[in-house]
Tab-separated table of C-alpha atoms and ligand atoms in Angstrom:
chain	number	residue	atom	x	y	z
A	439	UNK	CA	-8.877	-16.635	-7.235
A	440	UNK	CA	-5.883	-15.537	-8.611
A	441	UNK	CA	-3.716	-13.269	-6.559
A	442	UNK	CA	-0.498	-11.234	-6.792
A	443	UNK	CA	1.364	-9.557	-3.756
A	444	UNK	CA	3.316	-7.030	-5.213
A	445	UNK	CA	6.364	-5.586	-3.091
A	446	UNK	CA	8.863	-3.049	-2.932
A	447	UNK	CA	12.067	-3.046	-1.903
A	448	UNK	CA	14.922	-0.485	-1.127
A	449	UNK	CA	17.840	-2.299	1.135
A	450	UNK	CA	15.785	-5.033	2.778
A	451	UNK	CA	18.506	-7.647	2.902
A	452	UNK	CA	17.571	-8.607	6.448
A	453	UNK	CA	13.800	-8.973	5.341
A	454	UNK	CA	12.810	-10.536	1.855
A	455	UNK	CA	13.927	-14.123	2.230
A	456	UNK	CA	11.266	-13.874	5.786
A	457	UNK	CA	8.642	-11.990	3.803
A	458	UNK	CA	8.752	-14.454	0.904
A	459	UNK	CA	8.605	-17.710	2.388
A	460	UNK	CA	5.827	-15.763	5.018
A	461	UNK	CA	3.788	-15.120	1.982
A	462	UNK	CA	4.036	-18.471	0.563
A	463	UNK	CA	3.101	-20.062	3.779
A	464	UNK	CA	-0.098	-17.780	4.559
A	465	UNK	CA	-0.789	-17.202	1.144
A	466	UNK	CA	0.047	-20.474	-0.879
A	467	UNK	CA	-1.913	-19.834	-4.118
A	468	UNK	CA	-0.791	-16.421	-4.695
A	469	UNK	CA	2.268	-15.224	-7.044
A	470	UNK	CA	4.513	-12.627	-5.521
A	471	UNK	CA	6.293	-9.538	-7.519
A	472	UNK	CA	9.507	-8.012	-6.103
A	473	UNK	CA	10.346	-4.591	-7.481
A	474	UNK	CA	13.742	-3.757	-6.249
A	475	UNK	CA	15.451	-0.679	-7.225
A	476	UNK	CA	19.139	-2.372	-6.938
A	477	UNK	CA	19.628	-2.532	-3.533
A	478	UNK	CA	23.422	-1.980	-2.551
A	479	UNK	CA	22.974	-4.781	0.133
A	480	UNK	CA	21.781	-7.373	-1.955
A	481	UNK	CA	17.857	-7.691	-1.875
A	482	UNK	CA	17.490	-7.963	-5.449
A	483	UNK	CA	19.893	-11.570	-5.585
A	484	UNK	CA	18.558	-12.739	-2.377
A	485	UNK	CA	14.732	-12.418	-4.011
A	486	UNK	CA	15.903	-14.191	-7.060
A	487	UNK	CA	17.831	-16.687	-4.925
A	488	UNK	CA	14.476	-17.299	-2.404
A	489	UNK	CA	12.423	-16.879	-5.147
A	490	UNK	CA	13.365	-19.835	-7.215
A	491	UNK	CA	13.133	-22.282	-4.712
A	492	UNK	CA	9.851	-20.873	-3.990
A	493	UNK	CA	8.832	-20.434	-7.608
A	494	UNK	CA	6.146	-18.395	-8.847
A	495	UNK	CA	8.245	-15.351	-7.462
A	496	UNK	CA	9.202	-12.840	-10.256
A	497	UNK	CA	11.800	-10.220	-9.488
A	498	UNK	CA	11.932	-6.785	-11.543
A	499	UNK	CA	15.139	-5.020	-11.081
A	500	UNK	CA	14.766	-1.297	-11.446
A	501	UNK	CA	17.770	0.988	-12.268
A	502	UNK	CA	18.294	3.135	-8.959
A	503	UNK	CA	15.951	4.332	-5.958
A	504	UNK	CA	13.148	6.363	-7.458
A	505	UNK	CA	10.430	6.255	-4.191
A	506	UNK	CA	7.662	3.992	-3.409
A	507	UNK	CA	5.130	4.796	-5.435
A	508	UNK	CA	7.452	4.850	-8.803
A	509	UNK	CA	7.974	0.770	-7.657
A	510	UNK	CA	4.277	0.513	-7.079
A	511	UNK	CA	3.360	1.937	-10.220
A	512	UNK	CA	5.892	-0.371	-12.217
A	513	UNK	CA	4.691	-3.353	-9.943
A	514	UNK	CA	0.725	-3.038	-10.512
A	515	UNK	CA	1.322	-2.519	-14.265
A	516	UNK	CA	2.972	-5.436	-14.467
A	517	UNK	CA	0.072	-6.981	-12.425
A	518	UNK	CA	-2.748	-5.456	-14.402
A	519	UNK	CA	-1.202	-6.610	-17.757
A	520	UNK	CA	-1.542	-10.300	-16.171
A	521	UNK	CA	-4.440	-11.230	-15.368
A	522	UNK	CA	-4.919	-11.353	-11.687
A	523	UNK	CA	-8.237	-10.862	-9.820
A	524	UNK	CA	-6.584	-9.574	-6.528
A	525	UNK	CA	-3.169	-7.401	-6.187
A	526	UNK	CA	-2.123	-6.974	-2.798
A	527	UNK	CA	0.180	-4.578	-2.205
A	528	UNK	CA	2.937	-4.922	1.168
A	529	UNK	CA	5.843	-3.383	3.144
A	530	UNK	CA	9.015	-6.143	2.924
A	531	UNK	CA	9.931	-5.259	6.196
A	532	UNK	CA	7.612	-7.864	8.104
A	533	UNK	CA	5.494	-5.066	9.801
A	534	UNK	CA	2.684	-6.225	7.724
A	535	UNK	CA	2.015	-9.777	8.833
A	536	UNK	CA	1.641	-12.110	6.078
A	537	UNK	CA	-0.811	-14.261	7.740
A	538	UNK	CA	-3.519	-10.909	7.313
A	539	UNK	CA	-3.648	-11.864	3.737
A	540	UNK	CA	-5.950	-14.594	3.512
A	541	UNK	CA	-8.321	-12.452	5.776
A	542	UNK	CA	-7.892	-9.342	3.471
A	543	UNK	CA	-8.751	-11.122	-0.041
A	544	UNK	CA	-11.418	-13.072	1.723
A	545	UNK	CA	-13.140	-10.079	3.358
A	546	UNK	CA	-13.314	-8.818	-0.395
A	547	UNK	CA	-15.887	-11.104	-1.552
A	548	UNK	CA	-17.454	-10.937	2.468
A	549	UNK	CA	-21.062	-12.333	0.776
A	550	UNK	CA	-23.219	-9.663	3.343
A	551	UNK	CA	-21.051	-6.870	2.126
A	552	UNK	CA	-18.384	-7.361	-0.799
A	553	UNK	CA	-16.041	-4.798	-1.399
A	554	UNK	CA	-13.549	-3.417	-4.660
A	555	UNK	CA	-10.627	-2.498	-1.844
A	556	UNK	CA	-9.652	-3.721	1.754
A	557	UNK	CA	-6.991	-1.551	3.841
A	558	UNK	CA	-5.414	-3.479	6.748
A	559	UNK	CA	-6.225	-0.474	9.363
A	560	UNK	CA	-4.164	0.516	12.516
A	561	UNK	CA	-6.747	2.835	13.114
A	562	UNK	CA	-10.139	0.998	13.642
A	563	UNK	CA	-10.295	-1.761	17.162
A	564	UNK	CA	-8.138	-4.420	17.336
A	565	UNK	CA	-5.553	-2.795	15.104
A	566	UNK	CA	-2.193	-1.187	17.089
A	567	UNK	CA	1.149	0.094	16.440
A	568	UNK	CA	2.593	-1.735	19.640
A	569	UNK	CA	6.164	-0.347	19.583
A	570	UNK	CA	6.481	2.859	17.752
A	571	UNK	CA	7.640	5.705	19.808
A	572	UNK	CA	5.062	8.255	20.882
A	573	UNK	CA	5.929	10.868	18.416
A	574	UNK	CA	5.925	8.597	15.212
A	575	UNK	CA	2.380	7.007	16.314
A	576	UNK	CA	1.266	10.928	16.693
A	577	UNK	CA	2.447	11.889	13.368
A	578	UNK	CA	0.518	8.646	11.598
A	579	UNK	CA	-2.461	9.198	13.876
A	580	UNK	CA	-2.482	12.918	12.903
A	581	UNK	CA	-1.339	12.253	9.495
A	582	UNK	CA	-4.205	10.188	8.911
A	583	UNK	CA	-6.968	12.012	10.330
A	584	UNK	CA	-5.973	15.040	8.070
A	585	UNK	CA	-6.085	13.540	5.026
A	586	UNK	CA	-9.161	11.383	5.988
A	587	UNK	CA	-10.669	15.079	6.493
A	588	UNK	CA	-9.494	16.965	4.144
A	589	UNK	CA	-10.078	14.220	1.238
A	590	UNK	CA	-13.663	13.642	2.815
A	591	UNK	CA	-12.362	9.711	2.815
A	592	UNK	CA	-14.395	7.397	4.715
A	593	UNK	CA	-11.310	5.456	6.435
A	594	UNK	CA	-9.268	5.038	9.293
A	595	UNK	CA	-6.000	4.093	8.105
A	596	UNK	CA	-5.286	6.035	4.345
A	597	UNK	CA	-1.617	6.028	4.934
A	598	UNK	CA	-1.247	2.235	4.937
A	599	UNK	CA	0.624	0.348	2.323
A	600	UNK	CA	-1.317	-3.082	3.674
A	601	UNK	CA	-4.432	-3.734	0.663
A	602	UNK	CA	-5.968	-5.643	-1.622
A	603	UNK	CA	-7.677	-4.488	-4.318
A	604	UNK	CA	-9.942	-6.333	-6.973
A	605	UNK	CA	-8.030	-5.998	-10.131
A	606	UNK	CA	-10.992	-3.922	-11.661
A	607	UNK	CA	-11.324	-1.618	-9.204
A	608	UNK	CA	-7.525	-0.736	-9.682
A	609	UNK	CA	-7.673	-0.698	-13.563
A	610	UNK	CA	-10.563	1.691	-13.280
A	611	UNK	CA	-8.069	4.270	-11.526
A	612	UNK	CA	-4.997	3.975	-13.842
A	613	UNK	CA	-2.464	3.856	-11.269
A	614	UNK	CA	-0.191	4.549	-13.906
A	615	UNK	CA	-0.874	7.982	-13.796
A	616	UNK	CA	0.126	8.839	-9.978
A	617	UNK	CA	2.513	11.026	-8.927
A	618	UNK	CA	3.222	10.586	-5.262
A	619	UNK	CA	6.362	9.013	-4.462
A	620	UNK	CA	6.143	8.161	-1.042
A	621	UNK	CA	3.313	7.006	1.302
A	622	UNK	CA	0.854	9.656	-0.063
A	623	UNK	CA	0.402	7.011	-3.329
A	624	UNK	CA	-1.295	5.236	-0.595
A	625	UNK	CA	-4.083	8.638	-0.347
A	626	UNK	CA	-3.733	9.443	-4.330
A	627	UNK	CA	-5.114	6.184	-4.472
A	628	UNK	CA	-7.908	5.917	-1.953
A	629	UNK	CA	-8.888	9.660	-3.168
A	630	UNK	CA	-9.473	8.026	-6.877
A	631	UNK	CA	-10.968	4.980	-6.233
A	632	UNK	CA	-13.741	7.014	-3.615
A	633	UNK	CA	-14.166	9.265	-6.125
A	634	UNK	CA	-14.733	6.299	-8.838
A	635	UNK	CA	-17.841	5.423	-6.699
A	636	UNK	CA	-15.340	2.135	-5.486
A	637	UNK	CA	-16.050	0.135	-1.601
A	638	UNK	CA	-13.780	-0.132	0.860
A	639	UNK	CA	-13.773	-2.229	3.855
A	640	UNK	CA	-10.935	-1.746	6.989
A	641	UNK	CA	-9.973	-5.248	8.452
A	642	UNK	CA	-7.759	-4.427	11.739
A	643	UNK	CA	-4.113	-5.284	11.609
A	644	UNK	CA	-1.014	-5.258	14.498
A	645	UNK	CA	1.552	-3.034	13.080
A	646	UNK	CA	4.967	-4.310	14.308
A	647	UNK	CA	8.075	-2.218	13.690
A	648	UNK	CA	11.050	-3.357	11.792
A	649	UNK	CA	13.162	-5.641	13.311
A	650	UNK	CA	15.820	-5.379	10.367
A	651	UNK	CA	17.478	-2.211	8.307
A	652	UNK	CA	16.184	1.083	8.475
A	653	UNK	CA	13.084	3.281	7.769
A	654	UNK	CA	13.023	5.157	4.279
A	655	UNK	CA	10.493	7.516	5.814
A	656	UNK	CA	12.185	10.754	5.632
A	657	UNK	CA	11.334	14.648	5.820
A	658	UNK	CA	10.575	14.993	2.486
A	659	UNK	CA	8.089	11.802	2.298
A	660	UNK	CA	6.298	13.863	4.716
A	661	UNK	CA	6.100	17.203	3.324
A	662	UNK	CA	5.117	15.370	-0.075
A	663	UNK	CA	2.409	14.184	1.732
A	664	UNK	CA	0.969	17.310	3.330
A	665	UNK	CA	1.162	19.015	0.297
A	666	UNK	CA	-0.190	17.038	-2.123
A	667	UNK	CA	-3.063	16.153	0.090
A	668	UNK	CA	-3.744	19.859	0.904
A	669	UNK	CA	-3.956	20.652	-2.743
A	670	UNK	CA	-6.031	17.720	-3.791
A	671	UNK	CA	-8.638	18.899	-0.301
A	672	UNK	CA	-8.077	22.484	-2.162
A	673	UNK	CA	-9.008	21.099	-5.677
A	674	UNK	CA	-12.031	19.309	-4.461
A	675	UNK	CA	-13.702	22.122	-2.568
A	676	UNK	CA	-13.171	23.923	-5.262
A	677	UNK	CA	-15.006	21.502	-7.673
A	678	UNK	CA	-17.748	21.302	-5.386
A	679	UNK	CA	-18.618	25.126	-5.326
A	680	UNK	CA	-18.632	24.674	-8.817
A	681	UNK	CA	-21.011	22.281	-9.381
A	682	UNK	CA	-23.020	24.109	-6.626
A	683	UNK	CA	-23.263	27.320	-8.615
A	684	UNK	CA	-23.868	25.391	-12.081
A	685	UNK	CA	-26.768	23.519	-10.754
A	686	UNK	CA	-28.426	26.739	-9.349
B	131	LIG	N1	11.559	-0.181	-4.720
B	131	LIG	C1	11.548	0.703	-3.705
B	131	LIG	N2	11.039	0.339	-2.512
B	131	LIG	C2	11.052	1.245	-1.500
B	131	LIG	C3	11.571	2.550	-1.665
B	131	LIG	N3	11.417	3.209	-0.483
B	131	LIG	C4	10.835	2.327	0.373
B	131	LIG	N4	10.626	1.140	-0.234
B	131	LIG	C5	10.004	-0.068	0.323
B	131	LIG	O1	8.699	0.299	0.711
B	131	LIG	C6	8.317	-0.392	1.899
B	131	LIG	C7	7.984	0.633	2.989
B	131	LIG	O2	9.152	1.357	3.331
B	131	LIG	P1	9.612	1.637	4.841
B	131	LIG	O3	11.005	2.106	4.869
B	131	LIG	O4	9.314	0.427	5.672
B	131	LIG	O5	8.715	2.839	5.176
B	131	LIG	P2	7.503	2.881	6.076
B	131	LIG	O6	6.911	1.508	6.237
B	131	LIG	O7	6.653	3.972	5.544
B	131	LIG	O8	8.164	3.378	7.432
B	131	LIG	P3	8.771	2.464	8.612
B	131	LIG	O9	7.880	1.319	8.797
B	131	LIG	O10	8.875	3.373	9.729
B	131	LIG	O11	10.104	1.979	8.210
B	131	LIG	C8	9.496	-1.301	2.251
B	131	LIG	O12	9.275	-2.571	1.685
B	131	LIG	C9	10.657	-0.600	1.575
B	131	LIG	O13	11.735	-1.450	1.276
B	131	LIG	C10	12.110	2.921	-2.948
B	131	LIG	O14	12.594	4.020	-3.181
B	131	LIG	N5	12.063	1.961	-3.919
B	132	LIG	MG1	7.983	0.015	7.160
């Protein structure tokens, strides 16, 4: 099978060589994608550096910091356009273990119950968020069950940036036509490929907080988020009355 990790980075100096050779050694076959939007501390040269020893690492260089999902969207295009069967999608700063991988792309094609996505799920038993603080595991916990609500989602974990996805089922949802920028990409995504009739499966995953550079999760992340999800729950009800009253 031919698979693609595809990972952004924002200052992760302290992370990408670990996260590259982790991939390589859990996930030998697969190519790897870097989208860095030039990182004052480096991560872009380090990647290239790592990356051709490694080979089969290609590193896109973007032009400043434009969010998550703008990287994302720049990263599975590039995926789409050749010709993987898997994309898997990861945080660079080793909270997502690389060793999950195999597991994930091998629970797709789980012969009793294949599936078009898998989320790597704090959420479900034997996934844990061992050393957040109390108040950011509330705010994911809460987070999560909101938008799991409110989208009528049938997951545990939306927020997660831990996946794979069969390259079909991603095509299906042109990804290129987001608009989150932060972690809600993660929900505009789930939200289109439920709605596209697409499977999911949740395989449990430890969640281990950075031990290098800092969290880009900010205030405004958030409130993107909340808003974006409340107006997509808004839109859907909405759609649903009307197809109630058209069908009476
Ligand atoms: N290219 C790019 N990558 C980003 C940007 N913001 C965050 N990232 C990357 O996205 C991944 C997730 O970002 P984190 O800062 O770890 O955010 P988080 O995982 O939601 O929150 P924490 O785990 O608490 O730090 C990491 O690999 C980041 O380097 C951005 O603006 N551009
Ligand atoms: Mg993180």
């Amino acid at each position: 099978m031919r698979v693609l990790v595809v990972v952004p980075t924002y200052q992760e100096a302290g992370n990408i060589e670990n996260l590259l050779r982790g991939v390589r050694r859990s996930a030998p076959e697969a190519a790897i994608v870097v989208l860095d939007d030039s990182s004052p501390d480096g991560t872009g040269e380090i990647a290239e550096k790592v990356g051709a020893e490694l080979g089969r690492v290609v590193v896109i260089h973007r032009s400043e910091k434009a969010g998550l999902g703008a990287a994302y969207r720049e990263g599975f295009a590039w995926a789409l356009d050749h010709d993987f069967e898997v994309i898997v999608q990861m945080d660079c700063d080793m909270s997502h273990d690389p060793e999950m991988i195999p597991v994930m792309v091998e629970r797709l094609d789980d012969p009793d119950d294949p599936v078009d996505y898998v989320i790597g799920s704090r959420y479900i038993p034997g996934g844990d968020t061992p050393n957040w603080p109390v108040h950011r595991r509330l705010l994911s916990r809460w987070g999560n069950r909101y938008t799991a609500r409110v989208l009528a989602l049938p997951v545990h974990d939306v927020t997660s940036g831990f996946r794979a996805y069969r390259a079909d089922a991603l095509r299906s949802i042109h990804p290129e036509t987001t608009r989150s920028s932060g972690y809600a990409f993660m929900s505009e995504l789930a939200r289109r490929l439920s709605s596209g009739g697409r499977s999911v499966a949740e395989v449990p995953i430890v969640f281990v907080d950075r031990a290098y550079g800092t969290s880009k999760m900010s205030v405004s992340i958030m409130v993107e988020s909340l808003t974006l999800v409340t107006a997509w729950g808004a839109k859907q009800r909405l759609s649903g009355i009307r197809g109630r009253t058209a069908n009476r």
